[in-house]
Short mmCIF file of C-alpha atoms and ligand atoms in Angstrom, two decimals:
data_model
loop_
_atom_site.label_atom_id
_atom_site.label_comp_id
_atom_site.label_asym_id
_atom_site.label_seq_id
_atom_site.Cartn_x
_atom_site.Cartn_y
_atom_site.Cartn_z
CA MET A 1 40.27 69.09 177.01
CA ASN A 2 37.21 68.52 173.81
CA LEU A 3 39.13 68.84 170.21
CA ASP A 4 35.79 69.44 168.95
CA SER A 5 35.66 72.67 170.79
CA VAL A 6 39.63 73.87 170.18
CA PHE A 7 38.30 75.36 166.79
CA THR A 8 35.91 78.11 166.36
CA PRO A 9 33.21 77.35 163.81
CA GLY A 10 32.35 78.62 161.08
CA LEU A 11 35.76 80.92 159.85
CA VAL A 12 36.72 80.95 156.45
CA ALA A 13 39.35 79.41 154.82
CA ALA A 14 41.24 80.90 151.78
CA GLN A 15 42.21 78.04 149.28
CA GLN A 16 41.05 75.08 150.32
CA PRO A 17 39.40 72.69 147.72
CA GLN A 18 36.65 71.81 145.71
CA TRP A 19 35.28 68.74 147.11
CA PRO A 20 32.92 67.02 145.23
CA GLY A 21 30.34 66.50 147.98
CA GLY A 22 31.48 69.50 149.62
CA PRO A 23 33.43 69.89 153.21
CA ASP A 24 30.93 68.33 155.03
CA GLY A 25 29.46 65.78 152.77
CA GLU A 26 30.29 62.32 152.76
CA PRO A 27 33.52 61.22 150.66
CA VAL A 28 35.39 63.76 153.19
CA THR A 29 33.75 62.92 156.60
CA LYS A 30 35.63 59.31 155.31
CA ALA A 31 39.03 60.21 155.08
CA VAL A 32 38.81 62.24 158.12
CA ASN A 33 36.79 59.21 160.49
CA THR A 34 39.75 57.19 159.00
CA LEU A 35 43.27 60.03 159.76
CA LYS A 36 41.28 60.43 162.79
CA LYS A 37 41.84 56.44 163.94
CA LEU A 38 45.29 56.80 162.84
CA PRO A 39 47.99 56.91 165.19
CA PRO A 40 50.41 59.76 165.73
CA LEU A 41 53.33 60.82 162.97
CA VAL A 42 55.59 62.93 165.76
CA PHE A 43 54.95 63.16 168.94
CA ALA A 44 54.28 66.89 171.20
CA GLY A 45 57.68 66.33 173.13
CA GLU A 46 59.24 66.33 170.24
CA CYS A 47 57.52 69.58 169.93
CA ASP A 48 58.48 70.93 172.41
CA ASN A 49 61.89 69.91 172.17
CA LEU A 50 61.93 71.77 168.75
CA LYS A 51 60.48 75.10 170.12
CA GLU A 52 63.33 75.08 172.86
CA ARG A 53 65.42 74.53 170.52
CA ILE A 54 64.03 77.44 168.27
CA ALA A 55 64.39 79.55 171.51
CA GLU A 56 67.86 79.65 171.08
CA ALA A 57 67.57 80.84 167.55
CA GLN A 58 65.61 83.58 168.64
CA GLU A 59 68.70 84.55 170.38
CA GLY A 60 71.71 83.84 168.83
CA ARG A 61 72.46 80.61 169.69
CA ALA A 62 71.61 78.08 166.69
CA PHE A 63 70.39 78.41 162.31
CA TRP A 64 67.71 76.61 161.07
CA LEU A 65 68.25 75.48 157.57
CA GLN A 66 64.36 74.62 156.88
CA GLY A 67 64.39 72.73 153.23
CA GLY A 68 63.06 69.88 150.41
CA ASP A 69 60.43 70.64 147.62
CA CYS A 70 57.85 73.64 147.37
CA ALA A 71 55.00 70.58 146.79
CA GLU A 72 55.82 66.31 147.66
CA THR A 73 54.12 64.13 145.28
CA PHE A 74 53.76 60.28 146.06
CA ALA A 75 55.22 59.31 143.48
CA ALA A 76 59.02 60.96 144.82
CA ALA A 77 58.36 59.41 147.81
CA THR A 78 61.63 56.79 147.04
CA ALA A 79 64.25 55.45 149.32
CA ASP A 80 66.49 57.14 146.79
CA SER A 81 64.72 60.74 146.54
CA ILE A 82 64.73 61.00 149.98
CA ARG A 83 67.86 59.41 151.30
CA ASP A 84 69.51 62.63 148.69
CA ARG A 85 67.19 65.41 149.84
CA ILE A 86 68.27 64.24 153.80
CA LYS A 87 71.69 63.79 152.97
CA THR A 88 71.51 67.23 150.74
CA ILE A 89 69.77 69.01 153.86
CA LEU A 90 72.63 67.40 156.33
CA GLN A 91 75.59 68.57 153.90
CA MET A 92 74.02 72.15 154.19
CA ALA A 93 73.29 71.70 157.71
CA ALA A 94 77.59 70.47 158.26
CA VAL A 95 79.30 73.56 155.97
CA LEU A 96 76.77 76.15 158.82
CA GLN A 97 77.35 74.13 161.49
CA TYR A 98 80.99 74.26 160.73
CA PHE A 99 81.65 77.97 159.94
CA ALA A 100 79.66 79.84 161.73
CA SER A 101 80.46 77.95 165.33
CA LEU A 102 76.60 77.24 165.13
CA PRO A 103 74.23 74.44 165.82
CA VAL A 104 72.22 73.77 162.45
CA ILE A 105 68.13 72.55 163.79
CA LYS A 106 67.84 70.74 160.41
CA VAL A 107 64.23 71.03 159.13
CA GLY A 108 62.85 68.94 156.12
CA ARG A 109 59.87 70.67 154.01
CA MET A 110 58.95 67.04 154.04
CA ALA A 111 57.01 64.03 154.69
CA GLY A 112 54.26 66.02 154.85
CA GLN A 113 54.57 68.75 152.07
CA PHE A 114 51.86 67.98 149.84
CA ALA A 115 49.43 70.62 149.65
CA LYS A 116 49.76 74.17 148.25
CA PRO A 117 48.13 77.25 147.07
CA ARG A 118 47.31 78.33 144.29
CA SER A 119 46.89 81.93 142.35
CA LYS A 120 44.40 80.38 140.09
CA ASP A 121 40.95 78.16 140.84
CA ASP A 122 41.74 76.68 137.33
CA GLU A 123 44.13 75.75 134.39
CA THR A 124 43.45 76.04 131.23
CA ARG A 125 45.52 74.88 128.44
CA GLY A 126 43.99 75.11 124.26
CA ASP A 127 40.01 75.25 124.89
CA VAL A 128 40.29 73.03 127.82
CA THR A 129 40.21 74.81 131.85
CA LEU A 130 40.71 72.92 135.04
CA PRO A 131 40.70 72.54 137.90
CA ALA A 132 44.26 73.12 139.11
CA TYR A 133 46.67 71.13 140.85
CA ARG A 134 46.50 72.21 144.35
CA GLY A 135 49.35 68.81 144.64
CA ASP A 136 48.96 65.39 145.65
CA ALA A 137 46.88 65.88 148.68
CA VAL A 138 44.63 67.22 146.64
CA ASN A 139 44.53 65.52 142.47
CA ASP A 140 46.80 64.59 140.13
CA LEU A 141 49.15 67.22 138.16
CA GLU A 142 48.09 65.06 134.65
CA PHE A 143 45.95 67.42 132.80
CA THR A 144 42.81 65.30 132.83
CA LEU A 145 39.24 65.93 134.14
CA GLU A 146 39.76 62.62 136.02
CA ALA A 147 42.72 63.20 137.53
CA ARG A 148 41.94 66.27 138.58
CA THR A 149 39.39 66.02 140.53
CA PRO A 150 39.43 67.21 143.75
CA ASN A 151 39.40 63.17 145.57
CA PRO A 152 39.79 63.37 149.94
CA ASP A 153 41.03 59.64 149.64
CA ARG A 154 44.75 61.14 148.71
CA LEU A 155 44.67 62.96 152.19
CA VAL A 156 44.42 58.84 153.41
CA GLN A 157 47.94 58.19 151.08
CA VAL A 158 49.63 61.80 152.54
CA TYR A 159 49.62 60.61 155.66
CA HIS A 160 50.67 56.60 154.81
CA THR A 161 53.55 58.37 152.72
CA SER A 162 54.83 60.98 155.23
CA ALA A 163 54.72 57.87 157.60
CA ALA A 164 56.57 55.92 155.27
CA THR A 165 59.01 59.21 155.10
CA LEU A 166 59.17 59.81 158.43
CA ASN A 167 60.23 55.78 158.72
CA LEU A 168 63.29 56.60 156.56
CA VAL A 169 64.82 60.33 158.44
CA ARG A 170 64.37 58.48 161.54
CA ALA A 171 66.33 55.43 160.31
CA PHE A 172 68.56 57.49 158.41
CA THR A 173 69.09 60.06 160.78
CA GLN A 174 69.84 57.89 164.04
CA GLY A 175 71.75 54.29 162.10
CA GLY A 176 75.00 56.35 161.54
CA PHE A 177 74.18 57.60 157.60
CA ALA A 178 74.87 61.26 158.49
CA ASP A 179 77.70 60.50 160.99
CA LEU A 180 79.21 64.19 160.13
CA ARG A 181 82.58 62.13 158.69
CA GLN A 182 80.78 60.74 156.01
CA VAL A 183 78.70 63.97 155.39
CA HIS A 184 82.08 65.58 155.14
CA GLU A 185 83.53 63.11 152.18
CA TRP A 186 80.77 63.42 150.85
CA ASN A 187 81.32 67.25 149.99
CA LYS A 188 84.00 66.14 148.96
CA GLY A 189 85.05 67.70 145.62
CA PHE A 190 81.71 69.01 144.82
CA ALA A 191 82.60 72.60 143.83
CA LYS A 192 82.24 73.50 140.27
CA ASP A 193 81.30 76.74 140.61
CA PRO A 194 84.75 78.43 139.22
CA ARG A 195 84.37 81.92 140.87
CA PHE A 196 83.74 79.57 144.38
CA ALA A 197 85.59 76.45 143.75
CA THR A 198 89.10 76.89 145.54
CA GLN A 199 87.05 78.61 148.20
CA TYR A 200 85.00 75.61 148.95
CA GLU A 201 87.30 72.81 148.52
CA GLN A 202 89.62 74.83 151.44
CA MET A 203 86.35 74.86 153.51
CA ALA A 204 85.54 71.63 153.35
CA THR A 205 89.49 70.06 153.73
CA GLU A 206 89.20 72.83 156.35
CA LEU A 207 86.10 71.36 157.66
CA GLY A 208 88.38 67.92 157.29
CA ARG A 209 90.99 68.36 159.77
CA ALA A 210 89.02 69.89 162.14
CA LEU A 211 87.35 66.10 162.53
CA ASP A 212 90.47 64.03 162.22
CA PHE A 213 91.23 66.53 165.33
CA MET A 214 88.70 65.52 167.49
CA ALA A 215 89.01 61.92 167.07
CA SER A 216 92.44 62.02 167.99
CA ALA A 217 91.51 64.61 170.59
CA GLY A 218 89.89 61.85 172.08
CA VAL A 219 86.34 62.53 171.12
CA ASP A 220 84.16 60.08 170.71
CA PRO A 221 83.14 59.32 167.66
CA GLU A 222 80.00 57.95 168.22
CA ALA A 223 78.72 61.57 169.66
CA PHE A 224 78.75 62.52 165.81
CA LYS A 225 76.25 59.67 164.48
CA THR A 226 73.20 60.92 164.96
CA VAL A 227 71.39 64.24 165.17
CA ASP A 228 68.18 65.13 165.01
CA PHE A 229 66.16 66.07 162.04
CA TYR A 230 62.55 67.81 162.24
CA SER A 231 59.23 68.10 159.42
CA SER A 232 57.91 70.79 158.68
CA HIS A 233 54.92 71.63 155.81
CA GLU A 234 52.36 74.14 155.28
CA ALA A 235 49.19 74.21 156.91
CA LEU A 236 46.32 73.88 154.29
CA ILE A 237 44.19 71.35 153.92
CA LEU A 238 42.59 72.07 157.34
CA GLU A 239 40.94 68.62 157.49
CA TYR A 240 43.79 66.73 157.56
CA GLU A 241 45.54 69.23 159.84
CA LYS A 242 42.32 68.90 162.26
CA ALA A 243 41.98 65.91 161.35
CA LEU A 244 45.26 64.94 162.75
CA THR A 245 45.43 67.17 165.98
CA ARG A 246 45.90 65.75 169.37
CA ILE A 247 44.60 66.01 172.70
CA ASP A 248 48.95 65.53 174.36
CA SER A 249 48.28 63.25 177.68
CA ARG A 250 51.67 65.11 179.44
CA THR A 251 50.01 69.18 179.21
CA GLY A 252 46.06 67.88 177.99
CA LEU A 253 46.49 70.35 175.39
CA PRO A 254 46.36 70.29 171.25
CA TYR A 255 48.72 69.68 168.99
CA ASP A 256 48.90 69.39 165.10
CA VAL A 257 50.97 65.54 165.33
CA SER A 258 51.38 65.80 161.19
CA GLY A 259 54.16 67.39 161.61
CA HIS A 260 56.88 69.12 163.85
CA PHE A 261 56.40 72.43 162.50
CA VAL A 262 53.62 73.73 160.45
CA TRP A 263 53.13 77.53 158.58
CA ILE A 264 50.81 79.35 157.30
CA GLY A 265 51.48 80.33 153.41
CA GLU A 266 51.19 83.92 152.68
CA ARG A 267 47.45 83.45 150.91
CA THR A 268 46.10 81.66 154.42
CA ARG A 269 46.75 83.80 156.84
CA GLN A 270 43.98 86.16 157.30
CA LEU A 271 43.56 87.42 160.02
CA ASP A 272 40.17 86.24 161.02
CA GLY A 273 40.24 83.49 158.32
CA ALA A 274 40.58 79.60 159.56
CA HIS A 275 43.84 78.78 159.05
CA MET A 276 44.77 81.16 161.81
CA ASP A 277 42.53 79.66 164.36
CA PHE A 278 43.93 76.79 163.95
CA ALA A 279 47.93 78.28 164.31
CA ALA A 280 46.33 79.89 167.38
CA LYS A 281 45.06 76.69 168.93
CA ILE A 282 47.71 73.87 168.18
CA GLN A 283 50.92 73.73 170.42
CA ASN A 284 53.34 73.24 167.90
CA PRO A 285 55.90 75.82 167.44
CA ILE A 286 54.84 77.09 163.64
CA GLY A 287 55.76 79.62 160.85
CA ILE A 288 53.93 82.66 159.19
CA LYS A 289 54.75 83.52 155.65
CA LEU A 290 55.31 87.52 154.53
CA GLY A 291 55.92 89.22 151.91
CA PRO A 292 56.28 92.66 150.79
CA LYS A 293 52.61 93.67 151.55
CA THR A 294 52.85 93.13 154.98
CA SER A 295 53.02 95.98 156.54
CA PRO A 296 54.84 96.20 160.55
CA GLU A 297 50.12 96.74 161.88
CA ASP A 298 49.81 93.38 160.45
CA ALA A 299 52.93 91.67 161.77
CA LEU A 300 52.05 92.78 165.14
CA ALA A 301 48.50 91.48 164.63
CA LEU A 302 49.37 87.81 163.69
CA ILE A 303 51.57 88.12 166.68
CA ALA A 304 48.91 89.39 168.76
CA LYS A 305 46.80 86.11 167.62
CA LEU A 306 49.07 83.54 166.78
CA ASN A 307 51.60 84.17 170.51
CA PRO A 308 49.60 86.34 172.96
CA ASN A 309 52.07 84.85 176.21
CA ASN A 310 55.50 86.15 174.13
CA GLU A 311 56.27 82.35 174.24
CA PRO A 312 59.40 81.45 173.63
CA GLY A 313 60.03 79.49 170.19
CA ARG A 314 56.89 79.82 169.73
CA LEU A 315 56.51 81.57 166.22
CA THR A 316 59.00 82.27 163.33
CA LEU A 317 58.35 84.75 160.84
CA ILE A 318 59.83 83.39 156.85
CA THR A 319 60.05 86.18 154.99
CA ARG A 320 59.46 86.05 151.25
CA MET A 321 60.25 89.80 149.80
CA GLY A 322 62.45 89.35 147.37
CA ALA A 323 65.77 90.53 146.30
CA GLY A 324 64.87 93.75 145.07
CA ALA A 325 62.67 94.24 147.55
CA ILE A 326 64.35 92.35 150.95
CA ARG A 327 66.19 96.32 151.67
CA GLU A 328 63.33 97.97 151.70
CA LYS A 329 60.42 96.32 153.23
CA LEU A 330 62.15 94.21 155.78
CA PRO A 331 63.86 97.46 157.68
CA PRO A 332 60.16 98.48 159.27
CA LEU A 333 59.65 95.76 160.04
CA VAL A 334 61.69 94.22 162.24
CA LYS A 335 61.55 97.23 163.89
CA ALA A 336 58.45 98.08 164.70
CA ILE A 337 58.43 93.51 165.86
CA THR A 338 61.66 94.03 167.93
CA ASP A 339 60.20 97.11 169.80
CA SER A 340 57.23 95.20 171.03
CA GLY A 341 59.55 93.45 172.34
CA ALA A 342 57.96 90.37 171.15
CA LYS A 343 60.39 87.19 170.70
CA VAL A 344 60.11 85.80 167.25
CA LEU A 345 62.81 83.57 164.81
CA TRP A 346 63.34 85.87 161.43
CA VAL A 347 63.96 83.22 158.63
CA CYS A 348 64.62 84.24 154.93
CA ASP A 349 62.84 82.14 152.23
CA PRO A 350 64.79 83.84 149.22
CA MET A 351 62.47 81.25 146.61
CA HIS A 352 59.03 82.57 146.57
CA GLY A 353 59.51 86.32 145.57
CA ASN A 354 62.55 85.66 142.75
CA THR A 355 60.22 83.82 140.96
CA TYR A 356 59.74 84.84 136.91
CA GLU A 357 58.37 82.74 133.57
CA ALA A 358 60.91 81.97 131.42
CA PRO A 359 61.39 82.75 127.89
CA SER A 360 60.54 78.53 126.72
CA GLY A 361 57.18 79.11 129.77
CA TYR A 362 59.42 77.53 132.54
CA LYS A 363 58.83 78.93 135.97
CA THR A 364 62.27 79.30 136.97
CA ARG A 365 64.38 81.44 139.56
CA LYS A 366 68.11 83.43 139.05
CA PHE A 367 70.28 81.29 141.80
CA ASP A 368 72.46 84.94 141.96
CA ASP A 369 68.79 86.68 143.30
CA VAL A 370 68.30 83.73 145.13
CA LEU A 371 71.71 84.67 146.88
CA ASP A 372 71.20 88.20 146.89
CA GLU A 373 68.39 88.25 148.76
CA VAL A 374 70.02 86.24 151.75
CA ARG A 375 73.16 89.07 151.32
CA GLY A 376 70.16 91.34 152.22
CA PHE A 377 68.14 89.69 154.98
CA PHE A 378 72.14 89.82 156.64
CA GLU A 379 72.43 93.27 155.97
CA VAL A 380 69.81 94.49 157.97
CA HIS A 381 69.46 92.22 160.82
CA LYS A 382 73.22 93.14 161.17
CA ALA A 383 71.96 96.80 160.73
CA LEU A 384 69.15 96.55 163.11
CA GLY A 385 71.47 94.65 165.57
CA THR A 386 68.86 91.76 165.19
CA HIS A 387 69.64 87.55 164.57
CA PRO A 388 69.42 86.17 160.44
CA GLY A 389 67.86 83.23 162.59
CA GLY A 390 67.82 80.79 158.87
CA ILE A 391 66.42 79.84 155.53
CA HIS A 392 63.50 78.38 154.13
CA ILE A 393 64.84 76.98 150.78
CA GLU A 394 63.05 74.46 147.91
CA LEU A 395 65.73 72.11 146.79
CA THR A 396 66.44 68.72 145.85
CA GLY A 397 69.11 65.82 145.96
CA ASP A 398 69.02 65.53 142.20
CA ASP A 399 70.79 67.32 139.41
CA VAL A 400 67.23 68.74 137.93
CA THR A 401 67.91 71.88 135.35
CA GLU A 402 65.10 74.63 137.71
CA CYS A 403 66.99 77.46 138.71
CA VAL A 404 69.20 79.00 136.27
CA GLY A 405 72.78 80.05 137.01
CA GLY A 406 74.87 78.49 140.33
CA GLY A 407 78.20 76.95 139.20
CA GLU A 408 76.99 74.95 136.62
CA MET A 409 75.46 77.57 134.82
CA ILE A 410 72.18 76.22 134.05
CA SER A 411 71.44 78.94 131.46
CA GLU A 412 66.94 79.73 131.17
CA GLU A 413 67.71 77.21 128.02
CA ASP A 414 68.65 74.42 130.04
CA LEU A 415 65.19 74.37 132.03
CA ALA A 416 63.99 72.09 129.46
CA THR A 417 66.94 69.37 130.21
CA ARG A 418 65.69 67.74 133.52
CA TYR A 419 62.66 70.47 134.83
CA GLU A 420 60.66 67.76 137.04
CA THR A 421 59.95 70.13 140.00
CA ALA A 422 55.36 69.28 140.45
CA CYS A 423 55.48 72.90 141.84
CA ASP A 424 58.21 76.01 142.25
CA PRO A 425 61.66 75.24 141.04
CA ARG A 426 63.56 73.74 142.81
CA LEU A 427 67.71 74.38 143.71
CA ASN A 428 69.44 71.11 142.51
CA HIS A 429 71.73 69.18 144.86
CA THR A 430 74.98 71.37 143.86
CA GLN A 431 73.37 74.51 143.88
CA SER A 432 72.18 74.30 147.92
CA LEU A 433 75.24 72.61 148.62
CA GLU A 434 77.17 76.43 146.64
CA LEU A 435 74.64 78.11 148.69
CA ALA A 436 75.26 76.57 152.04
CA PHE A 437 79.34 77.81 151.06
CA LEU A 438 78.42 81.40 150.54
CA VAL A 439 75.06 81.19 153.93
CA ALA A 440 78.51 80.29 155.49
CA GLN A 441 80.80 83.54 154.96
CA MET A 442 77.71 85.55 155.58
CA LEU A 443 77.13 83.79 159.28
CA ARG A 444 80.69 83.86 160.09
CA ASP A 445 80.97 87.75 159.70
CA ARG A 446 77.26 88.48 160.38
CA LYS A 447 78.05 90.66 163.59
C1 LIG B 1 55.66 77.58 150.00
O1 LIG B 1 56.07 78.49 150.58
O2 LIG B 1 55.47 76.67 148.88
C2 LIG B 1 54.36 78.80 149.27
C3 LIG B 1 53.36 78.72 148.31
O3 LIG B 1 54.91 79.74 149.58
P1 LIG B 1 53.62 81.54 149.91
O4 LIG B 1 52.84 81.38 150.96
O5 LIG B 1 55.73 82.14 150.85
O6 LIG B 1 53.54 82.11 148.43
CO1 LIG B 2 57.06 76.30 146.61
#
């Protein structure tokens, strides 16, 4: 198969940067030609493995945990920051896995999550208007004309930063760092929420006892030393994603080798748009974000386009309705899709429908809204007899103050203390673990 004939030419791509010279100009072409020569970041066989695991989750035999920054930055791709994000996801996974007795598919919004769709093309401060920040893949957060001008050389930096991040991910998850007993040690004593502290401690103790029991029963400790960890990001900048799409030598089919799993966002999933054409052509497992305005007909049309053969594991629907809407908006979608016989994994993104601006001007989310949307998600699936397949969370391993509430009782006034995100507010380390304990209980009670 010739790659040039894979994608339909001339389709409209929403949310693309105003590159100097345009999308076919010299600067973009130069970056694309560099990217095309670079080796794959992930391997087609790994994407297939993930698809098989998603197929398991679609049948209720695994749970999906996807988490990481809203927007990764080049500056935050340090050993400490990457380690602490992986650690947070592994801790959450251990809690979920133990209490739900289900394997957890661990997926980072990591090693490629550098581009952002924006509601406005420009940002105005005082009497200065500049292009909006679209992620480190495109421009810089600093509010100057030079920093905000899209620069395609950044796409090459996305590749190298993703490669360095993935290298650490692979080292950490294969080299003993992910050992379940270590993960348990990390989980000790984190509990700060007075509402749940005792319960958390009991659960952590129970988990420790189970590990001791397995060790005493002669279970090979090596079995706990490595984990599979997959990378994911929004497939937004099509020049980048297409330059990293390769024909797999085993199957002769195209895979986007920039990440194991890519999703198409709420703002770029137009049925006849370039993003949908891209997603339909690649063989990776893919996700689609669905907001509260999605009708059952919209969802069925997206499914028909992306997975016409109803391949298991291929399609994940990531709903982001908002805590106030999920109980009303999700059931008609789940009913229509279940009745159609389409195989999908239902994942709850309780972040993007719950963002608001605090009086101080910071964009934030309430921990209790996040929790309530996940609770609504479980309620809907329980009522309809379908599987609550997983969660999609914006989080960091650091002690930031970006979302309000949780055991540390971060208030709107506290937001300024440590507000570091380049885009949306993330759950901090403690809030992420608290969420995992609470979701673990929902999973335990899911049937
Ligand atoms: C995101 O996941 O960061 C995002 C922009 O989400 P959505 O497409 O759901 O708005
Ligand atoms: Co976001």
